[in-house]
């Protein structure tokens, strides 16, 4: 048999069987049963060297007796004997349990363990609570609360449901969708879709950082927002934040213009939906975090993969549908915010691959551990920005809050033209903006007064230039 080179999440080495202090290895039995299973190999030291077990038969009996006496409920396990280098090695294989949590109990102690990296640690309260629900074949979102539906409103949910399905949400649907029970008490899923903010952990914190690393929110954040409440509101607000802090550049093809967004909109939506429906709401004081940097977008949510295995150890194409919050996932699916279950991560990759300028170095990254899940989307335009892009970006940041909606549309047209031409004329801008030349001249005069552009010449021969970044001042 080939043994791992070192201890891992799914494997633990023991030089010998400890019977006087069996907790040293029984805690790993508890952890493996509470997680994805694993192996304890007796007769190998921490360095991976085979030292062997002296009395394998007696040791096997002791292992079996101690598990049955001190792990409750008793997990499924298999003991096998291997011969390596003429030495006996005992392999204890622990199956992932369904009757979680599996406790170690002795000397007045009753503790459940989980595996973090190559260590077995006492399960934190939020993981223990999730193990209890898992053992009862329940989920957080399906649990009934003491909150009455009649005390809260669901305007956003009902309006969004109709908008996306063309079906009216009837009172009976709240029970059918498991948002409330027959007595009118909301489930936790129902609480998360109420207009009011009644689940404290239902929050999203968004930050656009200046540069490539985090800093002080007060000194290094270009934009900073906190949203709380209804899940649909969180999804829309988070999407708007990403959109407002992203840019769509373009390049000229032979016959038409090709847009180059920083991120694929559908990939961002899938990542946000994934964070909201699969996160662990039991973790006290937790929230989803969106951190935008110059070169990437990171979306982090509480709770690792529901099956306990790190996502980076999976092949993304083979990941099945295991949902921590099936009620929430089902409703998001009904409203077409997500495609078929189990396809979210694959969709993030496939949509990103469609972006102009994409290459393998820009492939999305997924990472999880026992307490969190993170999606990293690369900015496909990072490092490719032209000087003219930087000029217009800087101008846009300075003046966007000083314009009404029509002026913002005109301004975007002007900035687009500035990336293509050294100068523009009234006629060129009017045709691009689709407005009369008289209105165009009035808008151009305003931007000249603001110091965004300068003009040269008179009447029909007048030319407009975008000012150099070193001299731009967005005057009122």
Short mmCIF file of C-alpha atoms in Angstrom, two decimals:
data_model
loop_
_atom_site.label_atom_id
_atom_site.label_comp_id
_atom_site.label_asym_id
_atom_site.label_seq_id
_atom_site.Cartn_x
_atom_site.Cartn_y
_atom_site.Cartn_z
CA UNK A 1 0.00 0.00 0.00
CA UNK A 2 1.17 3.56 -0.73
CA UNK A 3 0.93 5.90 2.26
CA UNK A 4 0.65 9.71 2.18
CA UNK A 5 3.93 11.54 2.60
CA UNK A 6 2.53 13.53 5.50
CA UNK A 7 -0.54 13.96 7.66
CA UNK A 8 -3.44 15.57 5.79
CA UNK A 9 -7.08 16.52 6.33
CA UNK A 10 -8.02 12.91 5.65
CA UNK A 11 -5.07 11.08 7.20
CA UNK A 12 -3.38 10.94 10.59
CA UNK A 13 -0.25 8.99 11.63
CA UNK A 14 0.25 7.34 15.01
CA UNK A 15 3.57 5.78 15.97
CA UNK A 16 1.87 3.45 18.43
CA UNK A 17 -1.50 2.77 19.97
CA UNK A 18 -2.01 4.85 23.09
CA UNK A 19 -4.42 3.05 25.42
CA UNK A 20 -3.82 4.96 28.67
CA UNK A 21 -4.51 8.32 26.99
CA UNK A 22 -6.61 7.31 24.00
CA UNK A 23 -8.01 10.80 23.51
CA UNK A 24 -4.81 11.54 21.57
CA UNK A 25 -6.20 9.54 18.65
CA UNK A 26 -9.91 9.18 19.46
CA UNK A 27 -10.40 12.91 18.83
CA UNK A 28 -9.35 12.23 15.23
CA UNK A 29 -11.95 9.46 15.04
CA UNK A 30 -14.58 12.01 16.11
CA UNK A 31 -13.26 14.58 13.63
CA UNK A 32 -13.22 12.19 10.66
CA UNK A 33 -16.76 10.97 11.44
CA UNK A 34 -17.98 14.57 11.70
CA UNK A 35 -16.33 15.47 8.41
CA UNK A 36 -15.53 13.67 5.19
CA UNK A 37 -14.07 10.56 6.79
CA UNK A 38 -10.42 9.62 6.96
CA UNK A 39 -7.75 7.17 8.01
CA UNK A 40 -5.71 6.66 11.16
CA UNK A 41 -2.56 4.69 10.43
CA UNK A 42 -0.90 3.06 13.44
CA UNK A 43 2.76 2.09 13.12
CA UNK A 44 3.99 5.19 11.26
CA UNK A 45 5.62 8.17 12.95
CA UNK A 46 5.02 11.84 12.12
CA UNK A 47 7.81 11.85 9.55
CA UNK A 48 6.15 9.04 7.60
CA UNK A 49 8.68 6.38 8.64
CA UNK A 50 7.24 2.89 9.17
CA UNK A 51 8.00 1.66 12.70
CA UNK A 52 5.33 -1.05 12.96
CA UNK A 53 2.90 -2.30 15.63
CA UNK A 54 4.24 -5.08 17.92
CA UNK A 55 1.01 -6.95 18.72
CA UNK A 56 -1.36 -6.08 15.87
CA UNK A 57 -4.18 -8.41 16.94
CA UNK A 58 -4.29 -7.11 20.51
CA UNK A 59 -4.06 -3.50 19.25
CA UNK A 60 -6.94 -4.04 16.81
CA UNK A 61 -9.16 -5.33 19.60
CA UNK A 62 -8.23 -2.38 21.84
CA UNK A 63 -9.00 0.12 19.05
CA UNK A 64 -12.41 -1.40 18.45
CA UNK A 65 -13.29 -1.49 22.16
CA UNK A 66 -12.18 2.09 22.81
CA UNK A 67 -14.13 3.50 19.87
CA UNK A 68 -17.31 1.74 21.00
CA UNK A 69 -16.80 2.87 24.61
CA UNK A 70 -15.79 6.49 24.07
CA UNK A 71 -17.24 7.73 20.76
CA UNK A 72 -21.00 8.32 20.67
CA UNK A 73 -22.79 7.48 18.54
CA UNK A 74 -20.50 4.76 17.28
CA UNK A 75 -19.25 5.61 13.79
CA UNK A 76 -18.79 3.10 11.01
CA UNK A 77 -15.17 1.98 10.78
CA UNK A 78 -12.99 -0.69 9.20
CA UNK A 79 -9.72 -2.07 10.57
CA UNK A 80 -7.21 -3.61 8.19
CA UNK A 81 -3.72 -5.02 8.69
CA UNK A 82 -0.94 -4.31 6.21
CA UNK A 83 2.62 -5.64 6.09
CA UNK A 84 5.30 -3.18 5.06
CA UNK A 85 9.04 -3.88 5.26
CA UNK A 86 8.16 -6.93 7.39
CA UNK A 87 6.41 -4.66 9.90
CA UNK A 88 2.72 -4.61 10.81
CA UNK A 89 0.72 -1.48 10.15
CA UNK A 90 -2.90 -1.07 11.31
CA UNK A 91 -5.18 1.09 9.18
CA UNK A 92 -8.33 2.43 10.82
CA UNK A 93 -10.74 3.79 8.18
CA UNK A 94 -13.53 6.04 9.52
CA UNK A 95 -16.56 6.67 7.33
CA UNK A 96 -18.16 10.12 7.08
CA UNK A 97 -21.10 9.87 9.47
CA UNK A 98 -24.75 10.76 8.99
CA UNK A 99 -25.71 10.81 12.68
CA UNK A 100 -23.56 13.86 13.50
CA UNK A 101 -22.22 15.12 15.80
CA UNK A 102 -19.96 12.28 16.95
CA UNK A 103 -18.68 13.05 20.44
CA UNK A 104 -15.65 11.91 22.41
CA UNK A 105 -16.86 11.21 25.97
CA UNK A 106 -14.79 10.23 29.01
CA UNK A 107 -13.93 11.60 32.46
CA UNK A 108 -16.91 13.95 32.39
CA UNK A 109 -15.90 15.37 29.01
CA UNK A 110 -18.20 15.36 25.99
CA UNK A 111 -16.64 17.06 22.98
CA UNK A 112 -17.14 16.93 19.22
CA UNK A 113 -14.09 17.40 17.04
CA UNK A 114 -13.59 18.58 13.46
CA UNK A 115 -10.63 18.44 11.14
CA UNK A 116 -8.86 21.69 10.23
CA UNK A 117 -5.87 21.05 8.01
CA UNK A 118 -3.94 18.18 9.60
CA UNK A 119 -5.26 18.84 13.13
CA UNK A 120 -8.33 17.70 15.03
CA UNK A 121 -9.82 20.53 17.09
CA UNK A 122 -12.90 20.98 19.27
CA UNK A 123 -15.77 22.05 17.02
CA UNK A 124 -16.64 25.76 17.46
CA UNK A 125 -20.25 26.42 18.48
CA UNK A 126 -21.44 27.37 14.98
CA UNK A 127 -19.98 24.19 13.46
CA UNK A 128 -21.43 22.11 16.28
CA UNK A 129 -24.86 23.62 15.64
CA UNK A 130 -24.58 22.80 11.95
CA UNK A 131 -23.51 19.23 12.77
CA UNK A 132 -26.58 18.86 14.99
CA UNK A 133 -28.85 20.04 12.14
CA UNK A 134 -27.07 17.75 9.69
CA UNK A 135 -27.56 14.79 12.03
CA UNK A 136 -31.28 15.55 12.16
CA UNK A 137 -31.38 15.89 8.36
CA UNK A 138 -32.41 19.53 8.76
CA UNK A 139 -31.03 22.85 7.58
CA UNK A 140 -30.97 26.30 9.18
CA UNK A 141 -33.31 27.83 6.62
CA UNK A 142 -36.08 25.26 7.16
CA UNK A 143 -36.29 25.75 10.95
CA UNK A 144 -39.44 27.48 12.18
CA UNK A 145 -38.98 30.69 14.16
CA UNK A 146 -41.24 32.39 16.70
CA UNK A 147 -41.92 35.24 14.24
CA UNK A 148 -45.41 35.58 12.74
CA UNK A 149 -45.68 36.27 9.00
CA UNK A 150 -48.53 38.72 9.56
CA UNK A 151 -46.19 41.05 11.48
CA UNK A 152 -43.93 41.65 8.47
CA UNK A 153 -44.20 42.62 4.81
CA UNK A 154 -42.84 40.89 1.70
CA UNK A 155 -43.28 43.56 -0.95
CA UNK A 156 -39.86 43.13 -2.57
CA UNK A 157 -40.12 39.34 -2.67
CA UNK A 158 -43.59 39.35 -4.22
CA UNK A 159 -42.74 42.07 -6.75
CA UNK A 160 -39.51 40.32 -7.77
CA UNK A 161 -41.21 36.94 -8.01
CA UNK A 162 -43.83 38.37 -10.38
CA UNK A 163 -41.24 40.30 -12.39
CA UNK A 164 -39.10 37.22 -13.00
CA UNK A 165 -41.77 34.49 -13.30
CA UNK A 166 -44.90 36.43 -14.41
CA UNK A 167 -46.71 34.57 -11.63
CA UNK A 168 -48.38 36.16 -8.62
CA UNK A 169 -47.17 34.86 -5.30
CA UNK A 170 -50.21 33.56 -3.43
CA UNK A 171 -50.53 33.24 0.39
CA UNK A 172 -50.44 29.44 0.07
CA UNK A 173 -47.05 29.69 -1.67
CA UNK A 174 -45.41 30.78 1.56
CA UNK A 175 -46.18 27.34 2.98
CA UNK A 176 -45.43 25.52 -0.30
CA UNK A 177 -42.04 27.23 -0.58
CA UNK A 178 -41.31 26.50 3.10
CA UNK A 179 -41.19 30.18 4.04
CA UNK A 180 -43.82 29.72 6.75
CA UNK A 181 -45.60 26.85 8.51
CA UNK A 182 -49.35 26.19 8.55
CA UNK A 183 -49.77 28.28 11.69
CA UNK A 184 -48.23 31.32 10.02
CA UNK A 185 -44.85 31.27 11.74
CA UNK A 186 -41.93 32.14 9.49
CA UNK A 187 -39.08 29.76 8.88
CA UNK A 188 -35.59 31.22 8.90
CA UNK A 189 -35.80 31.35 5.09
CA UNK A 190 -38.98 33.40 5.40
CA UNK A 191 -37.27 35.79 7.80
CA UNK A 192 -34.45 36.29 5.28
CA UNK A 193 -36.92 37.34 2.57
CA UNK A 194 -38.93 39.78 4.71
CA UNK A 195 -38.69 43.48 3.83
CA UNK A 196 -37.56 44.24 7.36
CA UNK A 197 -34.11 43.48 8.74
CA UNK A 198 -34.82 40.64 11.21
CA UNK A 199 -31.84 38.32 10.72
CA UNK A 200 -28.76 40.07 12.07
CA UNK A 201 -26.25 38.08 10.00
CA UNK A 202 -28.00 38.90 6.71
CA UNK A 203 -25.41 41.51 5.65
CA UNK A 204 -23.00 42.31 2.85
CA UNK A 205 -19.96 44.57 3.36
CA UNK A 206 -18.51 46.05 0.16
CA UNK A 207 -15.21 47.89 -0.29
CA UNK A 208 -13.37 49.20 -3.35
CA UNK A 209 -9.73 49.41 -2.28
CA UNK A 210 -7.19 51.74 -3.80
CA UNK A 211 -4.48 49.41 -5.13
CA UNK A 212 -3.88 45.69 -4.77
CA UNK A 213 -4.17 45.17 -1.01
CA UNK A 214 -6.44 46.03 1.90
CA UNK A 215 -5.71 49.04 4.01
CA UNK A 216 -7.62 51.38 6.27
CA UNK A 217 -11.25 51.86 5.25
CA UNK A 218 -10.93 55.53 6.16
CA UNK A 219 -7.72 56.16 4.22
CA UNK A 220 -7.45 53.51 1.48
CA UNK A 221 -11.04 52.79 0.41
CA UNK A 222 -12.32 54.49 -2.74
CA UNK A 223 -15.85 53.32 -1.99
CA UNK A 224 -17.35 51.59 1.04
CA UNK A 225 -20.91 50.37 1.56
CA UNK A 226 -22.73 48.14 4.06
CA UNK A 227 -26.05 46.51 3.18
CA UNK A 228 -28.36 44.52 5.45
CA UNK A 229 -31.73 42.80 5.25
CA UNK A 230 -33.70 41.04 2.50
CA UNK A 231 -31.65 38.63 0.35
CA UNK A 232 -32.98 40.06 -2.92
CA UNK A 233 -32.05 43.55 -1.76
CA UNK A 234 -28.57 42.31 -0.83
CA UNK A 235 -28.09 40.69 -4.25
CA UNK A 236 -29.16 43.81 -6.14
CA UNK A 237 -27.21 46.20 -3.94
CA UNK A 238 -24.04 44.12 -4.13
CA UNK A 239 -24.42 43.78 -7.93
CA UNK A 240 -24.81 47.56 -8.25
CA UNK A 241 -21.74 48.14 -6.10
CA UNK A 242 -19.61 45.90 -8.32
CA UNK A 243 -21.03 47.49 -11.47
CA UNK A 244 -20.45 51.03 -10.20
CA UNK A 245 -16.84 50.21 -9.34
CA UNK A 246 -16.07 48.39 -12.58
CA UNK A 247 -15.38 49.78 -16.03
CA UNK A 248 -16.30 48.72 -19.55
CA UNK A 249 -13.53 49.51 -21.96
CA UNK A 250 -13.64 48.72 -25.66
CA UNK A 251 -11.56 48.28 -28.76
CA UNK A 252 -12.34 49.01 -32.39
CA UNK A 253 -12.78 46.05 -34.68
CA UNK A 254 -12.88 46.39 -38.45
CA UNK A 255 -16.60 47.09 -38.57
CA UNK A 256 -17.79 47.56 -35.02
CA UNK A 257 -16.86 48.30 -31.43
CA UNK A 258 -16.16 45.44 -28.98
CA UNK A 259 -16.92 46.10 -25.31
CA UNK A 260 -14.35 44.88 -22.76
CA UNK A 261 -15.87 44.79 -19.27
CA UNK A 262 -13.57 44.19 -16.30
CA UNK A 263 -15.72 41.25 -15.20
CA UNK A 264 -18.43 39.10 -16.77
CA UNK A 265 -21.74 40.32 -15.33
CA UNK A 266 -23.23 36.83 -15.24
CA UNK A 267 -20.15 35.45 -13.47
CA UNK A 268 -20.44 38.16 -10.81
CA UNK A 269 -24.15 37.40 -10.33
CA UNK A 270 -23.48 33.67 -9.97
CA UNK A 271 -20.72 34.34 -7.42
CA UNK A 272 -22.96 36.64 -5.38
CA UNK A 273 -25.89 34.21 -5.49
CA UNK A 274 -23.54 31.41 -4.44
CA UNK A 275 -22.35 33.48 -1.48
CA UNK A 276 -25.89 34.32 -0.32
CA UNK A 277 -27.53 30.91 -0.66
CA UNK A 278 -24.67 28.66 0.46
CA UNK A 279 -23.27 30.74 3.31
CA UNK A 280 -23.54 29.67 6.94
CA UNK A 281 -26.05 31.94 8.67
CA UNK A 282 -25.41 30.32 12.04
CA UNK A 283 -22.03 32.04 12.47
CA UNK A 284 -22.69 34.88 14.90
CA UNK A 285 -21.71 38.36 13.72
CA UNK A 286 -20.86 37.18 10.21
CA UNK A 287 -21.49 38.65 6.75
CA UNK A 288 -20.56 38.31 3.10
CA UNK A 289 -17.58 40.45 2.09
CA UNK A 290 -16.95 41.95 -1.34
CA UNK A 291 -13.47 43.37 -1.78
CA UNK A 292 -12.58 45.01 -5.07
CA UNK A 293 -8.96 45.79 -5.97
CA UNK A 294 -7.36 47.18 -9.10
CA UNK A 295 -6.63 43.67 -10.41
CA UNK A 296 -9.35 41.45 -8.90
CA UNK A 297 -12.70 41.03 -7.19
CA UNK A 298 -12.96 38.80 -4.11
CA UNK A 299 -16.27 37.54 -2.69
CA UNK A 300 -16.00 35.79 0.69
CA UNK A 301 -18.80 34.13 2.62
CA UNK A 302 -19.00 32.35 6.01
CA UNK A 303 -18.92 28.55 5.92
CA UNK A 304 -16.83 26.18 3.84
CA UNK A 305 -18.07 23.49 1.44
CA UNK A 306 -21.10 21.73 2.91
CA UNK A 307 -19.55 18.30 2.35
CA UNK A 308 -16.56 19.39 4.48
CA UNK A 309 -13.99 18.99 1.71
CA UNK A 310 -12.02 22.00 0.47
CA UNK A 311 -13.23 23.22 -2.92
CA UNK A 312 -9.65 23.36 -4.20
CA UNK A 313 -9.48 19.59 -3.69
CA UNK A 314 -12.45 19.10 -6.02
CA UNK A 315 -12.56 19.09 -9.80
CA UNK A 316 -15.01 21.92 -10.43
CA UNK A 317 -16.76 20.08 -13.24
CA UNK A 318 -17.51 17.16 -10.89
CA UNK A 319 -18.95 19.11 -7.96
CA UNK A 320 -22.52 18.01 -7.32
CA UNK A 321 -25.41 19.84 -5.74
CA UNK A 322 -25.03 19.89 -1.96
CA UNK A 323 -26.96 22.80 -0.50
CA UNK A 324 -26.52 24.16 3.00
CA UNK A 325 -29.76 26.16 2.62
CA UNK A 326 -32.02 24.23 0.22
CA UNK A 327 -35.11 26.42 0.77
CA UNK A 328 -33.27 29.61 -0.13
CA UNK A 329 -31.61 27.88 -3.09
CA UNK A 330 -34.97 26.62 -4.37
CA UNK A 331 -36.56 30.09 -4.27
CA UNK A 332 -33.59 31.71 -6.02
CA UNK A 333 -33.88 28.99 -8.67
CA UNK A 334 -37.61 29.64 -9.10
CA UNK A 335 -36.86 33.34 -9.65
CA UNK A 336 -34.19 32.43 -12.22
CA UNK A 337 -31.36 34.10 -10.33
CA UNK A 338 -29.45 30.85 -10.70
CA UNK A 339 -29.42 28.02 -13.23
CA UNK A 340 -29.78 24.34 -12.49
CA UNK A 341 -28.43 23.34 -9.12
CA UNK A 342 -24.78 22.44 -8.96
CA UNK A 343 -23.78 24.49 -12.02
CA UNK A 344 -22.89 27.82 -10.37
CA UNK A 345 -19.11 27.45 -10.19
CA UNK A 346 -18.93 26.06 -13.71
CA UNK A 347 -21.00 29.02 -14.93
CA UNK A 348 -18.60 31.48 -13.28
CA UNK A 349 -15.73 29.93 -15.24
CA UNK A 350 -17.54 29.63 -18.58
CA UNK A 351 -18.85 33.21 -18.49
CA UNK A 352 -15.42 34.59 -17.62
CA UNK A 353 -13.88 32.65 -20.49
CA UNK A 354 -16.14 34.55 -22.92
CA UNK A 355 -14.60 37.93 -22.03
CA UNK A 356 -12.49 39.64 -24.75
CA UNK A 357 -8.85 39.44 -23.72
CA UNK A 358 -9.33 36.34 -21.54
CA UNK A 359 -6.49 33.84 -21.11
CA UNK A 360 -5.83 30.95 -18.70
CA UNK A 361 -4.02 33.22 -16.22
CA UNK A 362 -7.35 35.00 -15.67
CA UNK A 363 -9.27 31.86 -14.72
CA UNK A 364 -11.44 32.33 -11.59
CA UNK A 365 -10.03 30.92 -8.36
CA UNK A 366 -12.11 29.11 -5.72
CA UNK A 367 -10.82 28.51 -2.19
CA UNK A 368 -12.45 27.18 0.97
CA UNK A 369 -11.52 25.99 4.43
CA UNK A 370 -13.58 24.92 7.41
CA UNK A 371 -15.01 28.38 8.03
CA UNK A 372 -15.18 30.31 4.75
CA UNK A 373 -15.56 30.18 0.97
CA UNK A 374 -13.90 32.62 -1.42
CA UNK A 375 -14.29 33.35 -5.14
CA UNK A 376 -11.61 35.43 -6.87
CA UNK A 377 -12.39 36.97 -10.27
CA UNK A 378 -9.49 38.53 -12.17
CA UNK A 379 -9.89 41.93 -13.84
CA UNK A 380 -9.26 41.10 -17.50
CA UNK A 381 -8.41 44.73 -18.25
CA UNK A 382 -5.81 45.13 -15.51
CA UNK A 383 -2.44 46.04 -16.98
CA UNK A 384 -3.91 46.72 -20.43
CA UNK A 385 -5.30 50.21 -19.82
CA UNK A 386 -4.24 52.83 -22.35
CA UNK A 387 -3.19 56.35 -21.37
CA UNK A 388 -6.44 57.71 -22.83
CA UNK A 389 -8.39 55.27 -20.63
CA UNK A 390 -6.61 56.54 -17.52
CA UNK A 391 -7.38 60.12 -18.46
CA UNK A 392 -11.09 59.49 -18.97
CA UNK A 393 -11.32 57.27 -15.86
CA UNK A 394 -9.86 60.02 -13.70
CA UNK A 395 -12.16 62.63 -15.18
CA UNK A 396 -15.18 60.36 -14.78
CA UNK A 397 -14.49 59.80 -11.08
CA UNK A 398 -14.31 63.55 -10.48
CA UNK A 399 -17.42 64.75 -12.29
CA UNK A 400 -19.97 61.90 -12.21
CA UNK A 401 -21.63 63.20 -9.05
CA UNK A 402 -22.04 66.71 -10.53
CA UNK A 403 -24.21 65.70 -13.50
CA UNK A 404 -27.84 64.78 -14.05
CA UNK A 405 -28.74 61.56 -15.88
CA UNK A 406 -28.86 63.10 -19.39
CA UNK A 407 -25.55 64.86 -18.83
CA UNK A 408 -23.98 61.61 -17.60
CA UNK A 409 -25.05 59.86 -20.81
CA UNK A 410 -23.59 62.68 -22.88
CA UNK A 411 -20.43 62.63 -20.78
CA UNK A 412 -19.97 58.89 -21.39
CA UNK A 413 -20.29 59.45 -25.14
CA UNK A 414 -17.69 62.21 -24.96
CA UNK A 415 -15.27 60.04 -22.99
CA UNK A 416 -15.72 57.19 -25.46
CA UNK A 417 -14.89 59.50 -28.37
CA UNK A 418 -11.88 60.84 -26.47
CA UNK A 419 -10.40 57.33 -26.48
CA UNK A 420 -10.70 57.16 -30.29
CA UNK A 421 -9.75 60.63 -31.49
CA UNK A 422 -7.26 63.35 -30.63
CA UNK A 423 -10.08 65.92 -30.85
CA UNK A 424 -13.82 66.02 -31.64
CA UNK A 425 -16.17 68.47 -33.33
CA UNK A 426 -19.74 69.39 -32.49
CA UNK A 427 -21.01 67.40 -35.48
CA UNK A 428 -19.10 64.24 -34.50
CA UNK A 429 -20.34 64.40 -30.93
CA UNK A 430 -23.93 65.16 -31.97
CA UNK A 431 -24.03 62.13 -34.29
CA UNK A 432 -22.54 59.85 -31.64
CA UNK A 433 -24.92 61.13 -28.94
CA UNK A 434 -27.96 61.19 -31.23
CA UNK A 435 -28.97 64.77 -30.34
CA UNK A 436 -29.30 68.12 -32.14
CA UNK A 437 -26.12 70.14 -32.66
CA UNK A 438 -27.58 73.06 -30.70
CA UNK A 439 -28.05 70.86 -27.60
CA UNK A 440 -24.62 69.34 -28.15
CA UNK A 441 -22.99 72.78 -28.21
CA UNK A 442 -24.72 73.66 -24.93
CA UNK A 443 -23.39 70.50 -23.26
CA UNK A 444 -19.91 71.03 -24.68
CA UNK A 445 -19.94 74.57 -23.31
CA UNK A 446 -20.79 73.24 -19.84
CA UNK A 447 -17.93 70.73 -19.90
CA UNK A 448 -15.57 73.43 -21.11
CA UNK A 449 -16.63 75.57 -18.15
CA UNK A 450 -16.04 72.61 -15.82
CA UNK A 451 -12.50 72.38 -17.16
CA UNK A 452 -12.91 68.89 -18.60
CA UNK A 453 -12.34 69.89 -22.21
CA UNK A 454 -10.76 72.84 -24.01
CA UNK A 455 -11.70 74.24 -27.39
CA UNK A 456 -9.77 75.71 -30.30
CA UNK A 457 -11.20 77.60 -33.28
CA UNK A 458 -14.59 79.14 -33.96
CA UNK A 459 -18.00 78.12 -35.21
CA UNK A 460 -18.09 74.94 -37.33
CA UNK A 461 -14.31 74.58 -37.28
CA UNK A 462 -14.15 74.53 -33.48
CA UNK A 463 -12.29 71.51 -32.08
CA UNK A 464 -12.62 70.08 -28.57
CA UNK A 465 -9.77 68.35 -26.70
CA UNK A 466 -9.71 66.39 -23.47
CA UNK A 467 -7.42 68.16 -21.01
CA UNK A 468 -4.25 66.50 -19.68
CA UNK A 469 -4.75 64.66 -16.36
CA UNK A 470 -2.27 66.93 -14.61
CA UNK A 471 -4.46 69.97 -15.29
CA UNK A 472 -7.96 68.50 -14.83
CA UNK A 473 -10.02 70.15 -12.13
CA UNK A 474 -13.72 69.36 -11.92
CA UNK A 475 -14.99 72.81 -11.05
CA UNK A 476 -18.66 73.26 -10.16
#
